[in-house]
């Protein structure tokens, strides 16, 4: 049965547009992919689209700069992008809401504040780290993603820790690029801020450090962590926390006051549940399966990009780089569908190998490209130039 479409949050088509012909395009999530798509979609109204961006917060923390904010190298405001302002500039409607479920059949996204109808939908809601069941946990356990949760809980913990002014045991779990950078950032914070004097930083990981990087980059990271005072524990599979301990599968435990999990992020459960209900294919990790044109497999009116999507036949790592690059293809394809030009869809073919720049949070970085890698101030200046130029492009 077709449900009646009623919405309490319905931006109007611009004056002069033929409202019968205009397709409501819901862009759910203000992630890196939609950010890149917005400039393409700014001409959406003339192509018969009414683009609406929905996210729980207008602030997008740029992941490339998140560690430098924790380390105290950058101010928070310098690392965030104001989605509402960009929407205004691009003639795209902005709605603040958190989507909790999508009825793909009736084309309705259910948010905490309102229901949102759509003719076309694009999903770019990122990913989250599962915290597992929190039973009798006295230490604070934070997931590195989603950033909206991380920011709130990190700021609360930090304010409390600064008041206590005592040594803390800080544990990062996960030895990928995100976990390594967070460990560098915490070590820099401990060095920089007298209130954290005497605190320890440990990085625990199951797989070898930086499993997706070549031996030279790994060796540089391992040596740099030692120099930064980070204790590295490899071969430990995290299973959960109890009281003030992080527990690992071989019965080992590490005492900690703060545990940050960077154990690999998965798309939010509500999205995979909604997709499964609609009969769409979802990977075992919960990502929506999409074609190279970023259209959800089996759907004519739904697209997905970034961490919450997996392109069939392309085994790409989850990264902001791929999400951003997908954004322009996504924008192009949404405009093409707005014009009814189904045959004009572009494809995204990502390369697995991309430049990695890991911030050591001491005024230097590790640069890695394939088997090549080097560390030093030049790598940091390179990274800083890329990051600040990127954020400045959205001011
Ligand atoms: C510490 C750290 C450092 C990293 N550094 C790098 C790096 O240097 N380079 C790199 O390439 N990658 C990096 N990454 C990975 C990168 O963060 C992700 O791959 C990237 O952010 C994915 O982008 P996205 O477009 O999929 O979504 P995101 O950029 O994560 O954005 C998701 C958006 O969806 C919104 N959203 C979430 N839930 C809902 C909902 N229910 N309803 C509506 N909107 C919602 C959010 O508010 C947000 O606006 C890092 C990750 C971490 C954890």
Short mmCIF file of C-alpha atoms and ligand atoms in Angstrom, two decimals:
data_model
loop_
_atom_site.label_atom_id
_atom_site.label_comp_id
_atom_site.label_asym_id
_atom_site.label_seq_id
_atom_site.Cartn_x
_atom_site.Cartn_y
_atom_site.Cartn_z
CA UNK A 1 0.00 0.00 0.00
CA UNK A 2 1.24 3.49 -0.80
CA UNK A 3 1.45 5.67 2.32
CA UNK A 4 0.21 9.24 2.23
CA UNK A 5 3.19 11.56 1.97
CA UNK A 6 3.11 14.14 4.71
CA UNK A 7 6.16 16.02 5.80
CA UNK A 8 6.61 18.76 8.30
CA UNK A 9 9.89 19.87 6.85
CA UNK A 10 9.48 20.62 3.21
CA UNK A 11 11.59 23.34 1.56
CA UNK A 12 9.77 24.97 -1.35
CA UNK A 13 10.98 24.88 -4.94
CA UNK A 14 12.45 28.24 -5.97
CA UNK A 15 10.11 30.81 -7.45
CA UNK A 16 9.51 30.19 -11.12
CA UNK A 17 10.31 26.46 -11.01
CA UNK A 18 7.60 24.13 -12.17
CA UNK A 19 6.88 22.33 -8.91
CA UNK A 20 5.22 19.37 -10.71
CA UNK A 21 8.40 18.63 -12.63
CA UNK A 22 10.83 19.26 -9.78
CA UNK A 23 12.30 16.14 -8.16
CA UNK A 24 13.06 16.28 -4.44
CA UNK A 25 16.62 15.09 -3.98
CA UNK A 26 17.40 14.17 -0.39
CA UNK A 27 21.13 14.19 0.40
CA UNK A 28 21.32 12.31 3.69
CA UNK A 29 24.54 12.95 5.63
CA UNK A 30 26.94 15.84 5.22
CA UNK A 31 29.99 13.69 4.62
CA UNK A 32 33.01 14.20 2.43
CA UNK A 33 31.24 12.82 -0.66
CA UNK A 34 28.24 15.13 -0.41
CA UNK A 35 30.54 18.03 0.35
CA UNK A 36 32.23 17.50 -3.01
CA UNK A 37 28.87 16.92 -4.71
CA UNK A 38 27.36 20.19 -3.43
CA UNK A 39 29.24 22.45 -5.83
CA UNK A 40 28.09 20.28 -8.77
CA UNK A 41 24.51 20.27 -7.45
CA UNK A 42 24.37 24.03 -6.97
CA UNK A 43 22.90 24.15 -10.47
CA UNK A 44 20.37 21.48 -9.49
CA UNK A 45 17.29 23.64 -9.64
CA UNK A 46 17.78 24.46 -13.29
CA UNK A 47 18.15 20.70 -13.97
CA UNK A 48 14.80 19.99 -12.31
CA UNK A 49 16.11 19.00 -8.87
CA UNK A 50 15.35 20.40 -5.46
CA UNK A 51 18.43 19.32 -3.46
CA UNK A 52 18.07 19.15 0.33
CA UNK A 53 20.99 18.28 2.61
CA UNK A 54 20.12 16.64 5.94
CA UNK A 55 22.58 16.00 8.78
CA UNK A 56 22.36 16.06 12.59
CA UNK A 57 24.86 18.91 12.79
CA UNK A 58 26.02 21.66 10.44
CA UNK A 59 29.61 21.03 11.58
CA UNK A 60 31.68 18.53 9.61
CA UNK A 61 34.99 17.78 11.32
CA UNK A 62 37.52 17.26 8.54
CA UNK A 63 39.12 13.90 9.35
CA UNK A 64 42.53 14.86 7.98
CA UNK A 65 42.82 17.46 10.75
CA UNK A 66 41.12 15.63 13.63
CA UNK A 67 44.42 14.38 15.17
CA UNK A 68 45.98 17.84 15.04
CA UNK A 69 42.97 19.21 16.95
CA UNK A 70 43.38 16.54 19.68
CA UNK A 71 47.09 17.26 19.85
CA UNK A 72 46.43 20.99 20.29
CA UNK A 73 48.15 21.90 17.00
CA UNK A 74 44.94 23.30 15.46
CA UNK A 75 41.91 25.07 16.87
CA UNK A 76 38.65 23.17 16.52
CA UNK A 77 37.16 25.94 14.37
CA UNK A 78 40.03 25.58 11.91
CA UNK A 79 39.19 21.89 11.38
CA UNK A 80 35.45 22.13 10.77
CA UNK A 81 33.40 22.93 7.72
CA UNK A 82 30.08 24.73 8.08
CA UNK A 83 27.63 22.72 5.99
CA UNK A 84 24.72 25.12 6.49
CA UNK A 85 26.76 28.03 5.13
CA UNK A 86 27.88 26.06 2.08
CA UNK A 87 24.28 25.02 1.39
CA UNK A 88 23.17 28.63 1.52
CA UNK A 89 25.93 29.64 -0.87
CA UNK A 90 25.10 26.76 -3.24
CA UNK A 91 21.32 27.33 -3.26
CA UNK A 92 20.73 23.99 -1.55
CA UNK A 93 18.19 23.61 1.26
CA UNK A 94 19.70 22.74 4.65
CA UNK A 95 17.79 20.67 7.23
CA UNK A 96 19.15 19.70 10.64
CA UNK A 97 17.88 16.23 11.52
CA UNK A 98 19.15 12.75 12.25
CA UNK A 99 17.67 10.05 10.06
CA UNK A 100 16.79 6.84 11.88
CA UNK A 101 15.12 4.80 9.17
CA UNK A 102 14.39 4.92 5.44
CA UNK A 103 11.32 3.51 3.75
CA UNK A 104 12.76 3.10 0.26
CA UNK A 105 9.49 1.72 -1.09
CA UNK A 106 7.41 4.76 -0.14
CA UNK A 107 10.38 7.12 -0.51
CA UNK A 108 10.32 8.53 3.01
CA UNK A 109 13.27 9.12 5.33
CA UNK A 110 12.23 9.17 8.97
CA UNK A 111 14.19 11.58 11.13
CA UNK A 112 14.11 12.40 14.84
CA UNK A 113 12.41 15.70 14.01
CA UNK A 114 10.38 15.07 10.86
CA UNK A 115 9.59 12.79 7.95
CA UNK A 116 11.23 13.70 4.69
CA UNK A 117 9.82 12.67 1.33
CA UNK A 118 12.04 12.20 -1.66
CA UNK A 119 12.00 11.35 -5.33
CA UNK A 120 15.73 10.68 -5.35
CA UNK A 121 17.92 9.88 -2.36
CA UNK A 122 21.68 9.92 -1.87
CA UNK A 123 23.30 8.42 1.22
CA UNK A 124 26.60 9.58 2.68
CA UNK A 125 26.29 8.95 6.40
CA UNK A 126 29.81 7.69 7.11
CA UNK A 127 30.49 4.96 9.61
CA UNK A 128 30.67 4.16 13.30
CA UNK A 129 32.83 2.02 15.57
CA UNK A 130 30.84 -0.48 17.59
CA UNK A 131 31.41 -0.06 21.33
CA UNK A 132 30.05 -3.52 22.14
CA UNK A 133 28.07 -4.05 25.30
CA UNK A 134 28.99 -1.66 28.07
CA UNK A 135 28.66 -3.65 31.26
CA UNK A 136 30.37 -2.50 34.47
CA UNK A 137 32.69 -0.20 32.58
CA UNK A 138 34.32 2.50 34.68
CA UNK A 139 36.83 3.71 32.14
CA UNK A 140 35.48 5.80 29.32
CA UNK A 141 35.24 4.00 25.98
CA UNK A 142 35.00 6.21 22.90
CA UNK A 143 34.62 5.21 19.26
CA UNK A 144 36.77 7.25 16.87
CA UNK A 145 33.69 7.44 14.61
CA UNK A 146 31.16 8.96 14.23
CA UNK A 147 32.91 12.25 14.90
CA UNK A 148 29.70 13.86 16.20
CA UNK A 149 29.66 11.45 19.18
CA UNK A 150 33.42 11.49 19.55
CA UNK A 151 33.63 15.29 19.78
CA UNK A 152 30.98 15.54 22.50
CA UNK A 153 32.35 12.72 24.67
CA UNK A 154 35.99 13.65 24.15
CA UNK A 155 35.37 17.28 25.15
CA UNK A 156 33.50 16.16 28.28
CA UNK A 157 36.24 13.71 29.25
CA UNK A 158 39.01 16.26 28.59
CA UNK A 159 37.34 18.97 30.68
CA UNK A 160 37.02 16.54 33.58
CA UNK A 161 40.58 15.27 33.17
CA UNK A 162 41.94 18.83 33.17
CA UNK A 163 40.13 19.50 36.47
CA UNK A 164 41.54 16.30 38.00
CA UNK A 165 45.08 17.16 36.86
CA UNK A 166 46.50 13.67 37.45
CA UNK A 167 48.22 11.04 35.34
CA UNK A 168 45.87 9.03 33.09
CA UNK A 169 46.29 5.70 31.32
CA UNK A 170 45.25 6.33 27.72
CA UNK A 171 44.68 3.35 25.44
CA UNK A 172 44.06 3.39 21.69
CA UNK A 173 42.84 0.14 20.14
CA UNK A 174 43.40 -0.37 16.40
CA UNK A 175 46.65 -0.16 14.46
CA UNK A 176 45.39 1.31 11.18
CA UNK A 177 46.20 4.86 10.09
CA UNK A 178 43.45 6.36 12.30
CA UNK A 179 44.60 4.53 15.45
CA UNK A 180 48.25 5.42 14.85
CA UNK A 181 47.47 9.11 14.32
CA UNK A 182 45.27 9.24 17.42
CA UNK A 183 48.09 7.66 19.47
CA UNK A 184 50.52 10.32 18.17
CA UNK A 185 47.96 13.01 19.02
CA UNK A 186 47.44 11.78 22.60
CA UNK A 187 51.20 11.53 23.15
CA UNK A 188 51.59 15.13 21.93
CA UNK A 189 48.79 16.28 24.27
CA UNK A 190 50.52 14.59 27.21
CA UNK A 191 53.83 16.28 26.33
CA UNK A 192 52.23 19.66 25.78
CA UNK A 193 49.79 20.01 28.68
CA UNK A 194 51.06 20.01 32.28
CA UNK A 195 47.67 18.72 33.54
CA UNK A 196 48.39 15.39 31.80
CA UNK A 197 51.96 15.07 33.10
CA UNK A 198 52.89 11.46 33.83
CA UNK A 199 50.09 10.04 31.67
CA UNK A 200 50.84 6.99 29.54
CA UNK A 201 49.72 6.18 25.99
CA UNK A 202 49.41 2.60 24.71
CA UNK A 203 48.43 1.45 21.22
CA UNK A 204 47.05 -2.10 21.05
CA UNK A 205 46.43 -3.84 17.77
CA UNK A 206 45.51 -7.29 16.57
CA UNK A 207 46.94 -7.21 13.05
CA UNK A 208 50.48 -5.93 12.46
CA UNK A 209 50.72 -2.15 12.62
CA UNK A 210 49.42 -0.36 9.48
CA UNK A 211 48.46 -3.60 7.68
CA UNK A 212 47.61 -1.74 4.44
CA UNK A 213 50.98 -0.03 4.21
CA UNK A 214 54.37 -1.20 2.97
CA UNK A 215 57.18 -2.35 5.32
CA UNK A 216 59.10 0.96 5.13
CA UNK A 217 56.10 3.03 6.26
CA UNK A 218 55.40 0.52 9.02
CA UNK A 219 58.98 0.63 10.24
CA UNK A 220 58.91 4.45 10.28
CA UNK A 221 55.64 4.43 12.24
CA UNK A 222 56.90 1.85 14.73
CA UNK A 223 60.09 3.81 15.39
CA UNK A 224 58.20 7.11 15.61
CA UNK A 225 55.72 5.69 18.16
CA UNK A 226 58.62 4.59 20.35
CA UNK A 227 60.21 8.05 20.12
CA UNK A 228 56.84 9.63 21.00
CA UNK A 229 56.65 7.43 24.11
CA UNK A 230 53.73 5.28 22.90
CA UNK A 231 53.84 1.66 24.11
CA UNK A 232 52.92 -0.67 21.25
CA UNK A 233 51.14 -3.96 21.96
CA UNK A 234 50.70 -6.08 18.83
CA UNK A 235 48.78 -9.32 18.35
CA UNK A 236 45.98 -8.44 20.78
CA UNK A 237 42.35 -8.86 19.71
CA UNK A 238 40.07 -6.51 21.64
CA UNK A 239 36.92 -8.11 23.02
CA UNK A 240 35.55 -5.44 25.35
CA UNK A 241 36.01 -3.53 28.57
CA UNK A 242 35.25 -4.39 32.14
CA UNK A 243 35.63 -2.05 35.07
CA UNK A 244 38.91 -0.19 34.35
CA UNK A 245 40.39 -2.76 31.99
CA UNK A 246 40.35 -3.38 28.26
CA UNK A 247 40.12 -7.13 27.64
CA UNK A 248 41.75 -9.09 24.84
CA UNK A 249 40.95 -12.54 23.46
CA UNK A 250 43.96 -14.36 24.88
CA UNK A 251 42.94 -13.38 28.41
CA UNK A 252 45.25 -10.36 28.55
CA UNK A 253 44.00 -7.10 30.01
CA UNK A 254 45.30 -3.52 29.87
CA UNK A 255 44.29 -1.07 32.58
CA UNK A 256 43.02 2.21 31.18
CA UNK A 257 41.12 5.35 32.19
CA UNK A 258 40.26 6.19 28.60
CA UNK A 259 39.93 3.75 25.71
CA UNK A 260 39.61 5.06 22.15
CA UNK A 261 38.50 2.45 19.65
CA UNK A 262 39.72 2.81 16.07
CA UNK A 263 39.02 -0.81 15.28
CA UNK A 264 37.47 -0.37 11.87
CA UNK A 265 34.24 1.44 11.28
CA UNK A 266 31.03 0.03 9.83
CA UNK A 267 28.00 1.84 8.38
CA UNK A 268 25.23 2.61 10.88
CA UNK A 269 22.88 -0.30 11.60
CA UNK A 270 19.68 1.63 10.77
CA UNK A 271 20.91 2.08 7.20
CA UNK A 272 21.72 -1.58 6.59
CA UNK A 273 18.40 -2.60 8.21
CA UNK A 274 16.45 -0.18 5.98
CA UNK A 275 18.32 -1.41 2.89
CA UNK A 276 17.75 -5.09 3.72
CA UNK A 277 14.03 -4.43 4.23
CA UNK A 278 13.93 -2.93 0.73
CA UNK A 279 15.66 -6.02 -0.66
CA UNK A 280 18.90 -4.19 -1.51
CA UNK A 281 22.21 -5.99 -1.26
CA UNK A 282 24.27 -5.20 1.81
CA UNK A 283 27.83 -6.40 2.46
CA UNK A 284 28.53 -8.47 5.62
CA UNK A 285 29.93 -5.24 7.17
CA UNK A 286 26.62 -3.48 6.51
CA UNK A 287 27.64 -1.28 3.55
CA UNK A 288 25.21 -0.66 0.73
CA UNK A 289 26.33 -2.37 -2.43
CA UNK A 290 26.54 0.12 -5.29
CA UNK A 291 27.62 0.04 -8.93
CA UNK A 292 30.50 2.11 -10.30
CA UNK A 293 27.89 4.83 -11.01
CA UNK A 294 27.23 4.84 -7.21
CA UNK A 295 23.62 3.79 -7.69
CA UNK A 296 22.47 1.29 -5.07
CA UNK A 297 22.33 -2.15 -6.73
CA UNK A 298 18.72 -2.92 -7.58
CA UNK A 299 17.45 0.65 -7.03
CA UNK A 300 16.63 3.29 -9.62
CA UNK A 301 16.31 6.24 -7.27
CA UNK A 302 18.92 5.65 -4.52
CA UNK A 303 22.65 6.41 -4.51
CA UNK A 304 25.29 5.94 -1.84
CA UNK A 305 28.92 7.00 -1.47
CA UNK A 306 31.78 7.14 1.02
CA UNK A 307 32.19 4.83 4.00
CA UNK A 308 28.57 3.59 3.90
CA UNK A 309 28.88 2.22 0.36
CA UNK A 310 30.86 -0.57 -1.27
CA UNK A 311 31.36 -0.49 -5.03
CA UNK A 312 30.90 -3.93 -6.59
CA UNK A 313 34.21 -5.30 -7.84
CA UNK A 314 36.32 -2.56 -6.22
CA UNK A 315 37.93 -3.44 -2.91
CA UNK A 316 38.68 0.11 -1.78
CA UNK A 317 39.77 1.07 1.73
CA UNK A 318 37.42 3.39 3.63
CA UNK A 319 38.96 6.81 3.34
CA UNK A 320 38.08 10.44 3.02
CA UNK A 321 40.10 10.54 -0.20
CA UNK A 322 37.79 8.06 -1.94
CA UNK A 323 34.67 9.64 -0.44
CA UNK A 324 35.69 13.05 -1.80
CA UNK A 325 36.60 11.74 -5.24
CA UNK A 326 33.28 9.90 -5.44
CA UNK A 327 31.49 13.17 -4.68
CA UNK A 328 31.94 14.73 -8.09
CA UNK A 329 30.79 11.54 -9.89
CA UNK A 330 27.81 11.41 -7.53
CA UNK A 331 26.89 15.06 -8.19
CA UNK A 332 27.17 14.55 -11.95
CA UNK A 333 24.96 11.45 -11.87
CA UNK A 334 22.29 13.01 -9.68
CA UNK A 335 22.10 15.97 -12.05
CA UNK A 336 21.88 13.59 -15.01
CA UNK A 337 18.93 11.78 -13.43
CA UNK A 338 17.31 15.16 -12.69
CA UNK A 339 17.47 15.91 -16.41
CA UNK A 340 16.21 12.40 -17.19
CA UNK A 341 19.50 11.54 -18.92
CA UNK A 342 19.84 7.97 -17.61
CA UNK A 343 22.42 7.09 -20.23
CA UNK A 344 24.74 9.92 -19.17
CA UNK A 345 25.87 8.39 -15.86
CA UNK A 346 29.60 8.57 -15.04
CA UNK A 347 31.56 5.84 -13.24
CA UNK A 348 33.98 5.93 -10.31
CA UNK A 349 37.05 3.71 -10.54
CA UNK A 350 39.18 4.26 -7.46
CA UNK A 351 42.80 3.25 -7.17
CA UNK A 352 43.70 1.31 -4.04
CA UNK A 353 46.99 3.12 -3.76
CA UNK A 354 46.69 6.69 -2.54
CA UNK A 355 49.10 9.05 -0.81
CA UNK A 356 49.03 8.64 2.98
CA UNK A 357 50.30 11.40 5.24
CA UNK A 358 50.37 10.45 8.93
CA UNK A 359 50.68 13.34 11.35
CA UNK A 360 53.24 12.58 14.08
CA UNK A 361 51.86 15.65 15.89
CA UNK A 362 55.33 16.99 16.66
CA UNK A 363 55.75 19.20 13.61
CA UNK A 364 56.57 16.25 11.36
CA UNK A 365 54.71 13.55 9.46
CA UNK A 366 55.21 10.24 7.65
CA UNK A 367 54.49 10.29 3.92
CA UNK A 368 53.79 6.93 2.25
CA UNK A 369 53.08 6.12 -1.38
CA UNK A 370 53.15 2.46 -2.30
CA UNK A 371 56.48 1.04 -1.20
CA UNK A 372 58.03 4.48 -0.76
CA UNK A 373 57.94 6.39 2.51
CA UNK A 374 59.80 9.14 4.32
CA UNK A 375 59.30 11.08 7.54
CA UNK A 376 60.12 14.62 8.53
CA UNK A 377 59.10 18.28 8.59
CA UNK A 378 58.65 18.45 4.81
CA UNK A 379 55.94 15.75 4.98
CA UNK A 380 54.16 17.73 7.69
CA UNK A 381 54.32 20.97 5.69
CA UNK A 382 52.94 19.10 2.70
CA UNK A 383 50.09 17.67 4.78
CA UNK A 384 49.32 21.00 6.41
CA UNK A 385 49.24 22.72 3.03
CA UNK A 386 46.80 20.11 1.63
CA UNK A 387 44.55 20.20 4.72
CA UNK A 388 44.37 23.97 5.22
CA UNK A 389 43.83 24.57 1.51
CA UNK A 390 41.03 21.98 1.54
CA UNK A 391 39.20 23.51 4.50
CA UNK A 392 39.80 27.07 3.24
CA UNK A 393 38.09 26.07 -0.02
CA UNK A 394 34.84 25.71 1.94
CA UNK A 395 35.07 28.96 3.95
C1 LIG B 1 41.21 9.75 13.30
C2 LIG B 1 40.88 9.57 11.85
C3 LIG B 1 41.69 10.15 10.91
C4 LIG B 1 41.43 9.98 9.56
N1 LIG B 1 42.25 10.58 8.67
C5 LIG B 1 42.03 10.41 7.36
C6 LIG B 1 42.90 11.04 6.41
O1 LIG B 1 43.87 11.73 6.76
N2 LIG B 1 42.64 10.82 5.09
C7 LIG B 1 41.59 10.06 4.67
O2 LIG B 1 41.40 9.90 3.47
N3 LIG B 1 40.75 9.46 5.56
C8 LIG B 1 40.94 9.62 6.88
N4 LIG B 1 40.10 9.01 7.79
C9 LIG B 1 38.93 8.24 7.29
C10 LIG B 1 37.80 9.21 6.99
O3 LIG B 1 37.44 9.88 8.17
C11 LIG B 1 36.55 8.53 6.47
O4 LIG B 1 36.86 7.54 5.54
C12 LIG B 1 35.67 9.61 5.81
O5 LIG B 1 35.28 10.55 6.78
C13 LIG B 1 34.44 9.01 5.19
O6 LIG B 1 33.70 10.05 4.67
P1 LIG B 1 32.17 9.92 4.36
O7 LIG B 1 31.92 10.93 3.28
O8 LIG B 1 31.78 8.53 4.09
O9 LIG B 1 31.40 10.32 5.70
P2 LIG B 1 31.81 11.31 6.87
O10 LIG B 1 32.74 12.34 6.40
O11 LIG B 1 32.17 10.48 8.04
O12 LIG B 1 30.44 12.07 7.19
C14 LIG B 1 29.25 11.42 7.58
C15 LIG B 1 28.15 12.47 7.63
O13 LIG B 1 26.92 11.83 7.82
C16 LIG B 1 26.20 12.48 8.86
N5 LIG B 1 25.33 11.50 9.49
C17 LIG B 1 25.72 10.46 10.27
N6 LIG B 1 24.62 9.79 10.71
C18 LIG B 1 23.55 10.44 10.17
C19 LIG B 1 22.15 10.24 10.26
N7 LIG B 1 21.63 9.25 10.99
N8 LIG B 1 21.32 11.09 9.60
C20 LIG B 1 21.84 12.10 8.86
N9 LIG B 1 23.15 12.33 8.74
C21 LIG B 1 24.00 11.51 9.40
C22 LIG B 1 27.31 13.00 9.78
O14 LIG B 1 26.82 14.01 10.61
C23 LIG B 1 28.29 13.51 8.75
O15 LIG B 1 27.86 14.77 8.30
C24 LIG B 1 40.33 9.18 9.15
C25 LIG B 1 39.50 8.59 10.11
C26 LIG B 1 39.76 8.78 11.44
C27 LIG B 1 38.87 8.11 12.47
#
